[in-house]
mmCIF file of C-alpha atoms in Angstrom:
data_model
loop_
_atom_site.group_PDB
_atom_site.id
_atom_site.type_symbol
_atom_site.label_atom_id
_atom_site.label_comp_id
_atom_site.label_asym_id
_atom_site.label_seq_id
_atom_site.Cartn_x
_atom_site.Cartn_y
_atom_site.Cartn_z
ATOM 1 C CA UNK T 1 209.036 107.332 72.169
ATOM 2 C CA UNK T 2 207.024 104.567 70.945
ATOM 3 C CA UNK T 3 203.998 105.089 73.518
ATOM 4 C CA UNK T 4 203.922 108.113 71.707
ATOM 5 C CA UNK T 5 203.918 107.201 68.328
ATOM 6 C CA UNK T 6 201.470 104.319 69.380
ATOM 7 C CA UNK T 7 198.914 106.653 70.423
ATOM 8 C CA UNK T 8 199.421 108.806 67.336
ATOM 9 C CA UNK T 9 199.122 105.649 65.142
ATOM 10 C CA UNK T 10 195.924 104.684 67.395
ATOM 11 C CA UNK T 11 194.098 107.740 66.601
ATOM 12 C CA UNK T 12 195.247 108.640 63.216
ATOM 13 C CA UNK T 13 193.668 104.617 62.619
ATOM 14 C CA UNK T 14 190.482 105.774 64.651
ATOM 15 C CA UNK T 15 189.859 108.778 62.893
ATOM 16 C CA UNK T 16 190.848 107.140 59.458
ATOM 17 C CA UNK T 17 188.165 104.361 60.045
ATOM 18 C CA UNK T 18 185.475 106.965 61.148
ATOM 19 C CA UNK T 19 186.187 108.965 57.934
ATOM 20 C CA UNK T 20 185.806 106.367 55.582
ATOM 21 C CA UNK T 21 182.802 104.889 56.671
ATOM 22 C CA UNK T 22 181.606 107.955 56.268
ATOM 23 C CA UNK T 23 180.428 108.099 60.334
ATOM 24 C CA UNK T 24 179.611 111.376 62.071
ATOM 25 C CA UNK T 25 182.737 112.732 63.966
ATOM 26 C CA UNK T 26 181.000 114.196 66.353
ATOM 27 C CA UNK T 27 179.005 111.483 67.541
ATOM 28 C CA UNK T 28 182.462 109.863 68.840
ATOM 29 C CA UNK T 29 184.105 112.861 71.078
ATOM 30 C CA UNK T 30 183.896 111.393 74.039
ATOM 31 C CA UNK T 31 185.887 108.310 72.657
ATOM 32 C CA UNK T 32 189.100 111.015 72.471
ATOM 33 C CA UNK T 33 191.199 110.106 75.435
ATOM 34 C CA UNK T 34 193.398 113.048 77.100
ATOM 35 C CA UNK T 35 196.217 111.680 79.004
ATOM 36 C CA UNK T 36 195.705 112.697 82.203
ATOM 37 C CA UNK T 37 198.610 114.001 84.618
ATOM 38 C CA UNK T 38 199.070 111.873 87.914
ATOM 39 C CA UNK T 39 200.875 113.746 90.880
ATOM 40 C CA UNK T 40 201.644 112.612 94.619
ATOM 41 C CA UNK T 41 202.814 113.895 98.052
ATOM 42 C CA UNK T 42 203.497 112.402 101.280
ATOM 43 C CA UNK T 43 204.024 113.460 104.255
ATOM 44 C CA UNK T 44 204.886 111.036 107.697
ATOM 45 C CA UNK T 45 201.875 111.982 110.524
ATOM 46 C CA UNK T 46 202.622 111.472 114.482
ATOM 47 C CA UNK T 47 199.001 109.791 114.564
ATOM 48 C CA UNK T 48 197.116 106.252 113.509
ATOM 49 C CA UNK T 49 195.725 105.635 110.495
ATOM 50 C CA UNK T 50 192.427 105.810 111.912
ATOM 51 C CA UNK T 51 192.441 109.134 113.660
ATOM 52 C CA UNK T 52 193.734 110.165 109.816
ATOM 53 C CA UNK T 53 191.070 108.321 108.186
ATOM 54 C CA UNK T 54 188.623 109.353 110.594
ATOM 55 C CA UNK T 55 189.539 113.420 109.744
ATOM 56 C CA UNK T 56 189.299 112.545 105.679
ATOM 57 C CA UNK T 57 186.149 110.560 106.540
ATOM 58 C CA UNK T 58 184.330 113.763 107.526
ATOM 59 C CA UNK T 59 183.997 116.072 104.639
ATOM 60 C CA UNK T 60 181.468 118.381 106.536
ATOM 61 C CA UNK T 61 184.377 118.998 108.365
ATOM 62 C CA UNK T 62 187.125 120.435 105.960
ATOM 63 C CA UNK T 63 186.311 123.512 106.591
ATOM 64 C CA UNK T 64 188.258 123.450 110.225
ATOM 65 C CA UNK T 65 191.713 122.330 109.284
ATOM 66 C CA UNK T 66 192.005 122.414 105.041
ATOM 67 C CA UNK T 67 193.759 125.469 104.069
ATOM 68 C CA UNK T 68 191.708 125.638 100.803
ATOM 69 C CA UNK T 69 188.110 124.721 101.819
ATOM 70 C CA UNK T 70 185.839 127.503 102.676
ATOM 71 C CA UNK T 71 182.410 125.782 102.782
ATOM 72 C CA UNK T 72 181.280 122.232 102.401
ATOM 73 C CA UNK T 73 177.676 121.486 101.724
ATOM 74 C CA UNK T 74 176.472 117.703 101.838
ATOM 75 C CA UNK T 75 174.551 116.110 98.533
ATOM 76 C CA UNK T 76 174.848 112.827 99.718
ATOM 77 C CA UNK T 77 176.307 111.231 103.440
ATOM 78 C CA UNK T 78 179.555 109.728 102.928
ATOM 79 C CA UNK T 79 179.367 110.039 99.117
ATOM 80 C CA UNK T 80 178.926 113.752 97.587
ATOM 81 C CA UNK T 81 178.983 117.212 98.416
ATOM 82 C CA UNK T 82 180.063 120.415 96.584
ATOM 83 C CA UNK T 83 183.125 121.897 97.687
ATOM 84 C CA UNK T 84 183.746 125.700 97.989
ATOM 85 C CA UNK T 85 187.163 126.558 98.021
ATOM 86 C CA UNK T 86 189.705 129.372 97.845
ATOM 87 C CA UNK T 87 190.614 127.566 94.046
ATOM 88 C CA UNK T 88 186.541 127.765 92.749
ATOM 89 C CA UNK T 89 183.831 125.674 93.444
ATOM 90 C CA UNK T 90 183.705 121.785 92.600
ATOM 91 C CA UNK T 91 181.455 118.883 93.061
ATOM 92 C CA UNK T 92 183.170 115.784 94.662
ATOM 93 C CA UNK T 93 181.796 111.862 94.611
ATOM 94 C CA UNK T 94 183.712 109.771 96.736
ATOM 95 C CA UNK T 95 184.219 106.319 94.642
ATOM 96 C CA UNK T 96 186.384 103.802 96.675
ATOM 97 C CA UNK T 97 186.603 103.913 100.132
ATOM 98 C CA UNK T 98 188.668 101.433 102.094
ATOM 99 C CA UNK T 99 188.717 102.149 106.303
ATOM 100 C CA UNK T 100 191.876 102.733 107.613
ATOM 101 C CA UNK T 101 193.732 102.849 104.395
ATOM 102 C CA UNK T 102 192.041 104.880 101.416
ATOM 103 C CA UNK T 103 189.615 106.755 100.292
ATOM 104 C CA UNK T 104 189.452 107.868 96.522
ATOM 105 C CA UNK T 105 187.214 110.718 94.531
ATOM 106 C CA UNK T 106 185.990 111.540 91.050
ATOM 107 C CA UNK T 107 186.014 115.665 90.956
ATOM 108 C CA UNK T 108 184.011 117.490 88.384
ATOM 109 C CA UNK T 109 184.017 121.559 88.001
ATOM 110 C CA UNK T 110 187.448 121.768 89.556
ATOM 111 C CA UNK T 111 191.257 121.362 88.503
ATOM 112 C CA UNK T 112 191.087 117.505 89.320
ATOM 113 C CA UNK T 113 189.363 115.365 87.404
ATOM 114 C CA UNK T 114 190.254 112.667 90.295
ATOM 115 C CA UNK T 115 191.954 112.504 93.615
ATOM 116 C CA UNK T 116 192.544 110.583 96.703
ATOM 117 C CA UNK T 117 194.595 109.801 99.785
ATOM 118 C CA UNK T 118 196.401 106.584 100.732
ATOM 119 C CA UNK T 119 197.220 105.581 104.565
ATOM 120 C CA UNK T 120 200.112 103.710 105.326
ATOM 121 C CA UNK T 121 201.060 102.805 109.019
ATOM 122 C CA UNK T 122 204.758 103.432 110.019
ATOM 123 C CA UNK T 123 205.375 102.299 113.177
ATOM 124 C CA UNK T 124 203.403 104.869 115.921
ATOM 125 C CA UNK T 125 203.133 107.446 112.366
ATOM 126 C CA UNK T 126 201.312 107.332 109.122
ATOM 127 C CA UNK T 127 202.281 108.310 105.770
ATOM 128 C CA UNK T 128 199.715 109.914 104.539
ATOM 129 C CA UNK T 129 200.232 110.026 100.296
ATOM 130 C CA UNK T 130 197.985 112.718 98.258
ATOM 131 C CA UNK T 131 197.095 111.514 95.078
ATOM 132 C CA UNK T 132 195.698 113.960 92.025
ATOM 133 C CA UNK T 133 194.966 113.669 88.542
ATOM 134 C CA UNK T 134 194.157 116.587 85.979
ATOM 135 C CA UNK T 135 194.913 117.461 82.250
ATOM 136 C CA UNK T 136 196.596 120.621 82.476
ATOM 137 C CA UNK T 137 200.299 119.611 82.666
ATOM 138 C CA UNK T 138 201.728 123.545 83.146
ATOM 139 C CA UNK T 139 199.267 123.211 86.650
ATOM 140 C CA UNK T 140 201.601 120.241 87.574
ATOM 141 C CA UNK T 141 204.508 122.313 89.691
ATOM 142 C CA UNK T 142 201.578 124.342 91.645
ATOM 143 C CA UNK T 143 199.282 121.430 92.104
ATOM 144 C CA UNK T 144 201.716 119.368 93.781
ATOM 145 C CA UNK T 145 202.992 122.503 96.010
ATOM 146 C CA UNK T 146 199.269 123.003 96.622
ATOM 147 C CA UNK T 147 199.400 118.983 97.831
ATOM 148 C CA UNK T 148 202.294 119.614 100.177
ATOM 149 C CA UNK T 149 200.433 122.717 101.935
ATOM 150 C CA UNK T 150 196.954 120.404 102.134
ATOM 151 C CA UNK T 151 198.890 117.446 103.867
ATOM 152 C CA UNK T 152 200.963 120.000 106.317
ATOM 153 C CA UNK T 153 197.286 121.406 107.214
ATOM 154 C CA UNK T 154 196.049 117.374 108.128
ATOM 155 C CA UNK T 155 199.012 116.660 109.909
ATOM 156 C CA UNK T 156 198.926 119.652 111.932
ATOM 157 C CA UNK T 157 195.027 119.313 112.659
ATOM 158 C CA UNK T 158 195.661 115.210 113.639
ATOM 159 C CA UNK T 159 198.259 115.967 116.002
ATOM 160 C CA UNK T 160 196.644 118.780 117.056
ATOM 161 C CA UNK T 161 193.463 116.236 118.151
ATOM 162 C CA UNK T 162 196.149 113.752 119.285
ATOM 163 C CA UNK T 163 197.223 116.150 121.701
ATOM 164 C CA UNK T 164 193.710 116.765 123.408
ATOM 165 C CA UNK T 165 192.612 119.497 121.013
ATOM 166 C CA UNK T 166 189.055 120.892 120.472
ATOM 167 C CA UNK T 167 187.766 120.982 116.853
ATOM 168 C CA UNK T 168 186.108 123.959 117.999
ATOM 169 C CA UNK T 169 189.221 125.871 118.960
ATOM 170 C CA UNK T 170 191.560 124.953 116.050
ATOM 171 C CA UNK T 171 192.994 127.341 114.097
ATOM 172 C CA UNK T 172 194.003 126.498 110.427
ATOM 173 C CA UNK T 173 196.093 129.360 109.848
#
């Protein structure tokens, strides 16, 4: 309750100040925070945290086992690319990477504004956690069941590879 009321009280004092010194409004909307909505899945992989990492470190690659991804075309190596998906079409710069264990991403034209995916070992598995953010709270309930389908597709195609599989034979479907 008070968070709430704080951030009332916050901008009410913002917009106050701006009004009396008599500063243009419009030169400050960007300052406007939205409080963003933060969503996570898991799911436990039969593989290492490499071979996971080493799937998520390929973007060029999506295409082949992510459910969602039609096309993937390369702006930058290891960095940015624009993202065509079944959802619309969305630029993606990748902004912390850590090998092994993380790798995060600012998103702009799509329903994320950020995402990312966090490796944990677990003894011979990983846990492999989907992270989102967005503004649209009413998305929450189909964003995080669109999570859950995007993690079953990269634990299928890592276990698939774990097993002796060809990239070029996989089917995501």
């Amino acid at each position: 309750m008070c968070l709430q009321f704080c951030k009332i009280y916050i901008i009410h004092t913002f917009l106050t100040t701006i009004y009396l010194s008599n500063v243009d409004l419009f030169n400050f909307r960007n300052l406007i925070v939205i409080d963003m909505v933060h969503i996570e899945s898991k799911v436990e992989i039969n593989s290492s945290p490499k071979r996971v990492y080493d799937i998520l470190d390929e973007p060029e690659k999506f295409p082949i086992w992510n459910i969602t991804v039609k096309d993937v075309e390369i702006i930058e190596p290891k960095k940015k690319g624009l993202v065509k998906s079944t959802v619309g079409d969305f630029t993606s710069t990748r902004t912390e990477t850590v090998p092994n264990k993380s790798i995060s991403y600012d998103i702009e034209g799509g329903v994320f504004k950020k995402m990312g995916y966090f490796l944990t070992p677990k003894g011979n598995q990983t846990e492999a956690t989907l992270w989102a953010e967005f503004d649209d709270a009413s998305k929450e309930k189909m964003l995080l069941k669109a999570g859950e389908v995007l993690l079953n597709g990269l634990k299928k195609y890592a276990e698939y590879l774990d097993g002796g599989g060809s990239p070029d034979n996989y089917k995501k479907k």
